[in-house]
XYZ file of C-alpha atoms in Angstrom:
679
model
C 133.490 139.684 185.160
C 130.905 136.870 185.248
C 131.000 135.005 188.518
C 129.096 131.868 187.500
C 131.407 130.767 184.713
C 133.157 127.400 185.229
C 136.375 128.827 183.802
C 136.256 131.901 186.035
C 135.787 129.638 189.066
C 139.127 127.982 188.292
C 141.487 129.890 190.595
C 144.783 129.059 188.866
C 146.030 128.768 185.305
C 146.789 125.095 185.998
C 143.152 124.485 186.918
C 141.949 126.276 183.786
C 144.338 124.216 181.677
C 143.156 120.970 183.263
C 139.533 122.007 182.764
C 140.127 122.738 179.073
C 142.086 119.518 178.618
C 139.167 117.540 179.991
C 136.779 119.263 177.604
C 139.120 118.785 174.654
C 139.439 115.088 175.429
C 135.668 114.571 175.425
C 135.262 116.593 172.222
C 138.032 114.708 170.433
C 136.480 111.408 171.437
C 133.118 112.661 170.186
C 134.644 113.609 166.815
C 136.352 110.225 166.523
C 133.111 108.360 167.261
C 131.250 110.596 164.806
C 133.720 109.839 162.024
C 133.313 106.108 162.718
C 129.556 106.439 162.390
C 128.968 105.762 166.097
C 126.630 108.697 166.551
C 125.100 107.574 169.851
C 128.546 107.249 171.433
C 129.571 110.618 169.981
C 126.491 112.192 171.501
C 127.388 110.814 174.928
C 130.828 112.419 174.788
C 129.377 115.760 173.656
C 126.845 115.635 176.458
C 129.465 114.862 179.108
C 131.583 117.733 177.766
C 128.619 120.069 178.071
C 128.134 119.126 181.726
C 131.815 119.681 182.432
C 131.598 123.114 180.795
C 128.477 124.088 182.722
C 129.338 122.583 186.068
C 127.783 119.734 187.989
C 124.971 121.761 189.522
C 123.114 122.463 186.257
C 120.769 120.582 183.962
C 120.343 120.922 180.207
C 117.990 121.601 178.562
C 116.672 123.790 181.327
C 113.259 122.900 182.662
C 110.478 124.981 181.161
C 109.128 125.873 184.601
C 112.372 127.486 185.717
C 114.345 130.561 184.799
C 111.869 132.112 182.407
C 111.029 129.095 180.297
C 114.510 128.270 179.128
C 114.995 131.130 176.697
C 115.967 133.471 179.527
C 118.391 131.594 181.771
C 120.739 133.538 183.998
C 123.277 130.709 183.982
C 123.724 131.111 180.229
C 123.788 134.903 180.491
C 126.576 134.806 183.087
C 128.944 132.526 181.149
C 132.236 133.873 179.810
C 132.893 133.879 176.056
C 135.028 130.725 176.076
C 132.376 128.700 177.903
C 129.712 129.881 175.465
C 131.886 128.951 172.508
C 132.512 125.473 173.900
C 128.847 124.858 174.680
C 127.864 125.986 171.191
C 130.226 123.425 169.695
C 128.882 120.661 171.936
C 125.196 121.439 171.335
C 125.711 121.681 167.568
C 127.645 118.409 167.726
C 124.692 116.682 169.398
C 122.409 118.206 166.781
C 124.564 116.741 163.999
C 124.535 113.310 165.628
C 120.753 113.380 166.025
C 120.386 114.370 162.380
C 122.617 111.481 161.297
C 120.359 109.154 163.275
C 117.337 110.722 161.506
C 115.965 112.008 164.806
C 114.971 115.435 163.532
C 112.888 116.242 166.607
C 115.858 115.851 168.920
C 118.214 117.599 166.468
C 115.979 120.672 166.471
C 115.776 120.589 170.270
C 119.562 120.734 170.666
C 119.967 123.376 167.971
C 117.362 125.456 169.780
C 119.420 124.972 172.936
C 122.280 126.574 171.005
C 119.942 129.377 169.884
C 118.924 130.037 173.502
C 122.591 130.188 174.464
C 123.274 132.745 171.723
C 120.173 134.715 172.708
C 121.320 134.875 176.329
C 124.193 137.213 175.437
C 121.813 140.146 175.144
C 120.280 139.352 178.545
C 123.551 140.356 180.229
C 123.697 143.825 178.655
C 123.543 146.876 180.911
C 121.340 148.670 178.376
C 118.913 146.112 176.889
C 118.678 146.132 173.085
C 115.462 145.602 171.168
C 115.074 142.373 169.218
C 115.602 143.950 165.800
C 119.162 144.914 166.760
C 121.295 141.829 166.073
C 123.916 141.503 168.789
C 126.528 138.975 169.798
C 130.081 138.716 171.003
C 132.552 140.065 168.474
C 134.469 136.802 168.127
C 134.935 135.099 164.727
C 134.863 131.623 166.316
C 131.446 132.302 167.838
C 130.221 133.720 164.533
C 131.305 130.498 162.844
C 129.289 128.442 165.325
C 126.222 130.677 164.908
C 126.412 130.353 161.126
C 126.832 126.582 161.458
C 123.842 126.378 163.786
C 121.621 128.427 161.455
C 122.684 126.521 158.341
C 122.074 123.141 159.956
C 118.713 124.263 161.321
C 117.721 125.561 157.883
C 118.600 122.232 156.272
C 116.399 120.357 158.738
C 113.400 122.613 158.161
C 113.872 122.210 154.422
C 113.796 118.418 154.886
C 110.494 118.848 156.729
C 108.996 120.926 153.918
C 108.891 124.022 156.131
C 110.394 126.284 153.478
C 109.442 129.489 155.288
C 111.515 128.777 158.388
C 114.286 127.220 156.281
C 114.508 130.456 154.293
C 114.421 132.620 157.407
C 117.360 130.773 158.990
C 119.431 131.083 155.805
C 118.463 134.730 155.419
C 119.764 135.467 158.908
C 123.096 133.966 157.861
C 123.396 135.828 154.611
C 122.228 139.229 155.719
C 122.358 139.870 159.416
C 124.920 137.661 161.132
C 128.140 138.834 159.505
C 128.742 142.533 159.957
C 132.534 142.689 159.891
C 135.015 141.475 157.308
C 137.106 139.602 159.863
C 134.208 137.204 160.403
C 134.011 136.338 156.713
C 136.596 133.581 156.598
C 136.573 131.168 153.622
C 135.236 128.451 155.913
C 132.348 130.641 157.064
C 131.546 131.620 153.482
C 131.355 127.954 152.545
C 128.974 127.220 155.429
C 126.993 130.313 154.557
C 126.277 128.875 151.054
C 124.680 131.803 149.262
C 123.597 129.484 146.456
C 121.311 127.641 148.858
C 119.919 130.973 150.059
C 119.058 132.045 146.502
C 117.388 128.675 145.955
C 115.192 129.083 149.038
C 114.382 132.732 148.333
C 112.841 131.654 145.011
C 110.105 129.723 146.826
C 106.719 130.748 148.136
C 105.520 129.231 151.392
C 104.132 126.747 150.714
C 105.323 126.532 147.134
C 102.745 124.964 144.774
C 105.385 122.956 142.935
C 106.448 121.220 146.159
C 103.202 120.551 148.033
C 102.189 117.632 145.812
C 105.244 115.632 146.908
C 105.071 116.390 150.630
C 104.118 113.570 152.945
C 104.207 112.952 156.672
C 107.588 111.331 157.242
C 108.136 112.667 160.767
C 104.797 112.443 162.633
C 106.334 114.035 165.706
C 106.818 117.208 163.612
C 104.245 116.952 160.809
C 100.557 116.152 160.438
C 98.324 115.821 157.393
C 95.575 118.358 156.826
C 93.066 119.473 154.213
C 91.688 122.878 153.267
C 88.274 122.792 151.582
C 86.606 125.828 150.075
C 83.084 126.209 151.467
C 80.405 126.975 148.903
C 77.987 129.693 150.022
C 74.963 129.748 147.734
C 74.626 133.537 147.663
C 77.097 136.172 148.770
C 74.259 138.365 149.950
C 75.371 141.367 152.000
C 79.016 140.296 152.288
C 81.807 142.065 150.415
C 85.532 141.235 150.215
C 87.519 142.936 152.965
C 90.618 143.129 155.105
C 91.108 144.277 158.721
C 87.652 143.045 159.756
C 86.497 141.577 163.077
C 84.721 138.238 163.442
C 83.443 135.564 165.826
C 81.267 132.427 165.823
C 78.209 132.085 168.045
C 75.551 129.347 167.847
C 77.172 128.037 164.632
C 76.826 131.417 162.975
C 79.803 133.327 161.586
C 79.665 137.074 162.238
C 81.910 139.515 160.340
C 81.982 143.285 160.690
C 83.921 146.348 159.607
C 87.155 146.393 157.701
C 88.332 147.816 154.409
C 87.353 146.908 150.845
C 90.976 147.174 149.689
C 93.886 149.506 150.362
C 91.965 152.338 148.684
C 88.644 151.733 150.405
C 85.757 151.732 151.040
C 85.637 151.625 154.839
C 82.932 149.359 156.254
C 80.916 149.641 159.448
C 78.460 146.864 158.670
C 77.824 143.557 160.418
C 76.898 140.391 158.536
C 76.049 136.855 159.569
C 76.371 133.444 157.850
C 74.614 130.321 159.147
C 77.340 127.657 158.983
C 74.786 124.833 158.903
C 72.683 126.199 156.058
C 75.387 128.136 154.115
C 72.632 129.885 152.208
C 73.574 133.568 152.257
C 75.229 136.347 154.233
C 72.525 138.203 156.173
C 72.849 141.914 156.930
C 72.500 142.930 160.596
C 72.187 146.426 162.077
C 75.388 148.346 161.265
C 77.676 149.724 163.928
C 75.929 152.951 165.046
C 78.875 154.839 166.583
C 80.162 157.738 164.510
C 83.478 157.293 162.721
C 84.406 160.778 163.961
C 84.165 159.437 167.502
C 85.793 156.034 167.100
C 87.975 156.271 164.008
C 87.598 153.713 161.196
C 86.689 150.134 162.044
C 90.066 148.554 161.246
C 91.693 145.618 163.055
C 89.389 145.716 166.053
C 88.360 142.540 167.863
C 85.150 140.977 169.124
C 84.959 138.896 172.314
C 81.733 137.111 173.245
C 80.644 137.184 176.879
C 77.163 136.292 178.173
C 75.485 136.494 174.737
C 77.037 139.848 173.947
C 79.816 140.482 171.434
C 81.986 143.254 172.916
C 83.912 145.519 170.552
C 86.860 147.359 172.116
C 87.789 150.538 170.218
C 90.213 152.143 172.688
C 87.664 154.292 174.492
C 86.159 154.275 177.956
C 82.823 153.408 176.370
C 82.709 149.716 175.477
C 80.308 148.868 172.669
C 78.556 145.536 172.263
C 76.170 143.695 169.960
C 73.397 141.834 171.779
C 73.220 138.448 170.062
C 69.721 137.682 171.335
C 68.010 140.923 170.380
C 70.415 141.760 167.504
C 70.780 145.329 168.699
C 73.773 147.503 169.568
C 74.467 148.926 172.994
C 77.288 150.294 175.113
C 78.524 150.424 178.693
C 80.954 152.783 180.420
C 84.159 151.479 181.942
C 86.600 153.097 184.331
C 89.250 155.413 182.929
C 91.296 153.445 180.434
C 93.917 156.179 180.153
C 94.431 156.264 183.912
C 94.815 152.502 184.078
C 97.293 152.576 181.169
C 99.385 155.199 182.940
C 98.741 158.251 180.772
C 96.553 161.285 181.262
C 97.158 162.453 177.706
C 95.286 159.689 175.884
C 91.636 160.366 176.602
C 90.469 158.508 174.623
C 93.083 156.394 172.825
C 90.682 156.856 169.912
C 92.343 154.956 167.053
C 93.537 152.054 169.220
C 93.646 149.039 166.902
C 95.676 145.981 165.872
C 95.758 144.630 169.421
C 95.216 140.976 170.256
C 92.554 140.082 172.804
C 91.413 137.101 174.828
C 88.558 136.431 177.225
C 89.308 134.400 180.356
C 86.351 133.973 182.681
C 84.897 137.448 183.048
C 88.138 139.250 182.230
C 89.059 140.776 178.883
C 92.815 140.877 178.187
C 94.201 143.331 175.614
C 97.817 143.250 174.446
C 99.758 145.562 172.145
C 98.453 147.366 169.113
C 98.827 150.890 167.838
C 97.171 154.184 168.717
C 97.340 157.833 167.770
C 100.669 158.491 169.521
C 102.294 155.138 168.759
C 101.953 153.888 165.192
C 104.790 151.351 165.289
C 103.159 149.228 167.994
C 103.271 149.050 171.776
C 103.377 146.307 174.407
C 100.820 147.589 176.892
C 98.938 144.711 178.531
C 95.553 145.544 180.059
C 92.774 143.692 181.826
C 89.110 144.680 181.959
C 86.777 143.104 184.514
C 83.485 142.735 182.618
C 81.552 142.537 185.885
C 82.896 145.706 187.495
C 83.971 147.356 184.189
C 87.290 148.390 185.757
C 90.580 148.471 183.853
C 93.972 147.341 185.181
C 97.422 147.630 183.681
C 99.344 144.353 183.942
C 102.615 145.122 182.143
C 104.264 147.026 179.310
C 104.138 150.570 177.993
C 101.990 152.733 175.743
C 105.027 153.384 173.575
C 108.537 151.876 173.521
C 111.290 153.766 175.274
C 114.994 153.924 174.491
C 115.776 150.528 176.045
C 114.055 147.174 175.789
C 112.367 145.371 178.666
C 113.185 141.660 178.685
C 110.569 140.857 181.305
C 107.735 141.089 178.773
C 107.115 140.826 175.013
C 108.508 143.606 172.841
C 106.349 146.325 171.217
C 104.176 144.973 168.431
C 100.856 144.926 166.686
C 98.866 142.207 164.875
C 100.159 139.453 167.149
C 98.344 136.111 167.528
C 97.135 134.813 170.876
C 95.183 132.010 172.512
C 94.300 130.633 175.954
C 95.231 127.149 177.165
C 92.326 124.773 177.963
C 92.791 125.092 181.718
C 92.731 128.884 181.437
C 96.047 129.108 183.241
C 98.087 130.818 180.516
C 97.599 133.248 177.643
C 99.982 132.587 174.749
C 101.297 135.319 172.468
C 102.961 134.553 169.132
C 104.578 136.759 166.487
C 103.396 140.203 165.471
C 105.226 143.153 163.962
C 106.907 146.294 165.140
C 106.018 148.490 162.169
C 109.230 150.487 162.098
C 108.219 152.171 158.845
C 105.405 153.974 160.676
C 105.732 156.862 163.088
C 108.266 159.026 161.259
C 105.802 161.892 160.897
C 105.145 161.897 164.654
C 108.820 161.594 165.610
C 108.594 158.154 167.157
C 111.667 156.190 168.196
C 112.920 153.072 166.395
C 111.644 153.876 162.902
C 113.432 152.266 159.954
C 112.989 151.423 156.274
C 111.295 148.090 157.028
C 109.267 146.529 159.805
C 110.353 143.753 162.155
C 108.344 140.527 162.432
C 108.726 138.526 165.637
C 109.290 134.767 165.841
C 108.966 134.529 169.613
C 106.383 132.786 171.767
C 105.454 134.172 175.190
C 102.973 133.016 177.796
C 101.281 134.955 180.581
C 100.717 133.179 183.888
C 97.191 134.330 184.744
C 97.418 133.432 188.426
C 100.912 134.699 189.170
C 100.687 137.560 186.655
C 104.082 137.160 185.009
C 105.436 136.607 181.488
C 107.555 133.662 180.358
C 109.542 133.501 177.127
C 108.853 130.018 175.781
C 111.164 127.807 173.791
C 110.639 127.412 170.057
C 110.195 123.663 170.193
C 109.459 121.564 167.123
C 108.580 122.494 163.536
C 108.026 126.206 164.145
C 106.500 128.864 161.854
C 108.830 131.526 160.490
C 108.479 135.093 161.857
C 105.175 136.659 160.839
C 102.476 139.164 161.611
C 98.779 139.423 160.702
C 98.373 135.635 160.859
C 95.010 133.935 161.345
C 94.849 132.054 164.633
C 92.358 130.013 166.642
C 92.438 127.693 169.637
C 90.419 124.534 169.110
C 89.387 123.131 172.485
C 88.219 119.873 170.920
C 91.736 119.287 169.608
C 93.530 121.034 172.490
C 95.656 122.780 169.886
C 96.227 126.268 168.543
C 96.190 126.667 164.758
C 98.046 129.402 162.851
C 97.572 130.106 159.140
C 99.217 132.519 156.724
C 100.270 136.034 157.612
C 102.835 138.543 156.448
C 106.493 139.409 156.971
C 107.607 142.931 155.968
C 111.299 142.012 155.570
C 111.287 138.492 154.138
C 112.945 138.457 150.713
C 111.180 136.462 148.002
C 111.876 136.156 144.287
C 109.695 134.340 141.773
C 108.377 134.922 138.247
C 111.359 137.262 137.664
C 110.101 139.574 140.407
C 111.889 140.446 143.644
C 109.798 141.223 146.713
C 111.234 142.554 150.004
C 108.226 141.045 151.807
C 106.252 137.805 151.899
C 102.694 136.567 152.304
C 102.169 133.043 153.606
C 99.613 130.269 153.141
C 101.181 127.618 155.367
C 99.450 126.059 158.373
C 100.840 125.110 161.797
C 99.492 123.719 165.037
C 100.819 124.313 168.533
C 100.346 121.297 170.807
C 100.634 122.403 174.462
C 100.235 118.858 175.771
C 103.146 117.338 173.862
C 106.642 117.065 175.281
C 110.074 117.370 173.797
C 111.616 114.004 172.928
C 112.937 111.728 175.625
C 116.533 111.643 174.530
C 118.311 108.319 174.211
C 121.394 110.273 175.254
C 119.969 111.208 178.637
C 120.968 107.914 180.201
C 124.576 108.552 179.204
C 124.885 111.444 181.645
C 124.970 111.217 185.385
C 122.986 114.443 185.626
C 120.250 113.514 183.160
C 118.350 116.410 181.536
C 114.671 116.800 182.265
C 113.516 116.622 178.634
C 109.917 115.848 179.474
C 109.517 119.226 181.186
C 109.831 121.016 177.830
C 106.144 120.895 177.013
C 104.580 122.538 174.000
C 105.537 121.724 170.440
C 104.891 123.106 166.953
C 103.954 120.891 164.007
C 103.383 121.842 160.392
C 100.081 120.854 158.796
C 100.811 119.524 155.298
C 97.976 120.235 152.845
C 97.723 119.586 149.105
C 95.561 122.603 148.403
C 95.377 125.808 150.388
C 93.725 129.228 150.397
C 95.477 131.983 148.502
C 98.475 133.586 150.222
C 97.023 136.222 152.521
C 97.227 138.230 155.725
C 94.588 139.584 158.110
C 92.261 136.653 157.492
C 90.152 135.343 160.350
C 90.418 131.753 161.622
C 87.731 130.643 164.048
C 86.475 127.475 165.733
C 82.796 126.720 166.057
C 82.423 125.701 169.740
C 79.342 123.622 168.911
C 80.986 121.407 166.277
C 84.746 121.903 166.658
C 84.961 122.783 162.948
C 87.485 125.446 161.931
C 86.674 128.153 159.386
C 88.804 130.757 157.619
C 87.351 133.985 156.269
C 88.640 136.832 154.128
C 91.946 138.676 154.272
C 94.075 140.357 151.643
C 97.223 140.036 149.559
C 99.309 142.529 147.610
C 98.330 142.404 143.937
C 102.013 142.306 142.949
C 102.361 139.093 144.938
C 99.232 137.530 143.415
C 98.729 139.653 140.269
C 94.969 139.828 139.964
C 92.315 142.292 140.948
C 92.783 146.047 140.853
C 96.283 147.193 139.965
C 98.088 149.205 142.624
C 95.840 148.112 145.477
C 95.194 145.012 147.560
C 93.262 141.957 146.555
C 90.728 141.223 149.276
C 88.674 138.087 149.853
C 85.286 137.089 151.217
C 85.733 133.354 150.729
C 85.141 130.784 153.459
C 87.342 127.721 153.966
C 87.170 124.757 156.318
C 90.271 123.092 157.763
C 90.455 119.415 158.692
C 93.483 117.925 160.476
C 94.429 114.274 160.809
C 94.194 114.165 164.607
C 91.433 112.791 166.861
C 88.262 114.905 166.406
C 89.988 116.827 163.611
C 87.254 116.106 161.034
C 89.653 114.237 158.786
C 87.478 111.153 158.340
C 85.675 112.784 155.392
C 88.892 113.641 153.528
C 89.871 111.419 150.599
C 93.634 111.388 151.073
C 94.366 109.461 147.893
C 92.314 111.786 145.712
C 93.904 114.864 147.267
C 97.350 113.507 146.418
C 96.597 114.056 142.736
C 97.773 117.414 141.439
C 97.069 119.754 138.557
C 99.347 117.670 136.303
C 97.927 114.226 137.039
C 94.462 112.714 137.348
C 90.997 114.276 137.639
C 91.993 116.655 140.455
C 93.530 120.010 139.601
C 94.776 123.065 141.436
C 92.685 126.199 141.074
C 94.786 128.901 139.447
C 93.012 131.571 141.472
C 92.990 130.241 145.039
C 95.352 127.270 144.982
C 92.803 124.732 146.200
C 92.724 121.183 144.849
C 89.584 119.673 143.359
C 87.723 118.612 140.229
C 87.865 122.077 138.753
C 86.966 123.233 135.245
C 89.755 124.062 132.849
C 90.024 127.430 131.151
C 88.131 127.587 127.848
C 90.423 130.213 126.290
C 93.277 129.941 123.825
C 95.651 128.449 126.440
C 94.269 124.949 125.737
C 93.454 124.322 129.378
C 96.727 125.334 131.031
C 94.806 126.681 134.027
C 91.841 125.470 136.089
C 89.362 127.454 138.186
C 87.146 126.262 141.030
C 84.379 128.819 140.452
C 83.491 131.980 138.546
C 84.783 134.200 141.362
C 88.281 132.729 141.100
C 88.054 132.939 137.318
C 87.280 136.642 137.501
C 89.948 137.348 140.106
C 92.652 135.175 138.531
C 92.036 135.974 134.860
C 94.445 138.918 134.734
C 97.384 136.877 136.044
C 96.502 133.833 133.900
C 96.257 135.990 130.772
C 99.680 137.505 131.405
C 101.398 134.263 132.382
C 99.922 131.946 129.739
C 99.150 134.497 126.989
C 95.553 133.350 127.066
C 92.725 135.163 125.327
C 89.011 134.559 125.204
C 87.739 132.595 122.228
C 84.781 133.957 120.326
């Protein structure tokens, strides 16, 4: 029995009845005010009801600096079922009122409060369940509130043009939330609205037919941006690839390793592009270590420290490329296996798909896969680049039978960045590849992978994890996204990625996965809204403590849908560049059949924020689409510009920005528009 529940604290049935009567009175008054269109007054009653349900000693929303960042709050975990049900109704009620007042920022905040409350149920379990196991109290009334919360949240994200997250919320209603027939009441089915789900599933994210009409209507949740394809005069030594590693140093973009497409070839080269001259990709000395010793160069990472680009491959020997002399070298570290807590992984050998950050003289490595854990792990390691000694900070080399809620779950291909004060390392998304590992008898395998939507941060000084709130216009769950932290903007930027279990249907094809081409920024210095309802409560919530907010970057054109691309910021100029990546050729039908379409294109991103490089963007020209005016959308890559129309029998139904896109997009254009070359 939970001891912190307000209802449990009532010692007699008369006290419980009086407590419930008080709550019912506030809720009825809230409903009456709502029906009269007095949404501010309705919000005040809902808020007072929430405080009565929680007790006078608590604040909502919880401050981000307490109790695990608000997504892990023991007070919520200890509530009885009735208190949770009541709070869900009140929070959703406030969300509805905020939506009616067109305050989408606040509506999302209160609906996320409801999500945190629902999430807290698993935190009270004796045997913790992993995130991919949907769990909640087996009560139809709570299911109804969860479905209502997800449907309302989906509608708001759709209003914002964030079709990916809108689809994800609806998908969770239609597929995962209702496991038993008793929960499927006619009212719940109506809220569920499968027709709306089918409508959203038919979209890509972003969908080309919608981007032309998007505009910034809610600046607290949206910002204008522009993707521009960078013209490199000669490709030189560069070849299209996926799973490569990259970095920028002295305004030069370095790219190494990777895979030509899903069938090969494997690369161990290193190339360099001068971002000021943009003349050609220059070949540098290839990686000298034998593939027999290191495994293939796939999804490794570079970190630059003291004019050396270090390449961690999972071995005790740490390789580096000297940027001054342009030569390769290596240095021995302490026993990685010993630090990680295993004597049987010497070396880890094929350790890849981790995410890494450099803070001061310390290299941090999180997650990834290795030869005994293909699905992904959550080991978190630190290497001192001065002493070359490894330390284990948290996590495990492979997931056990029960989850650990004190740290992020097992994953690979997560995104990460460091805040400007170097106080926290942020970790977003990633995938537990549950389709892998069957041959080696790993736990938790399944027919599809699981993409995370969570955001964690690591306190570097206190060495502890915090599960952050999903505040603002958040990206949908994804893995293999491109990510960079731009210190000039004080913002993290996330582009594209992949979800292995995100249903999509378009062009009469059904896909059980999705590739993305949407762009988001995470603003660590922005607060949640200061609620106009706060003054209505005697115990006013500390809204301003909920720092960190997501915004979607709305762009007219965009790079082709892709995963495993590289997004980097040039420290010298603050400019952001995207390179490479891949997409399934069924998703974008061009290139070699039955393989992956890989890219070696370079794009530059400008964002309409101070120092975002947006002053050179012609907003009015970019608003013109492929159907209107001199600007058109490239059929191959989706970018907007003054492109040339196809000269075949289609009479100009498609436009291409360059010969590379023409070659890569011709197969799809020919099939879609029945075009043929004219003699």
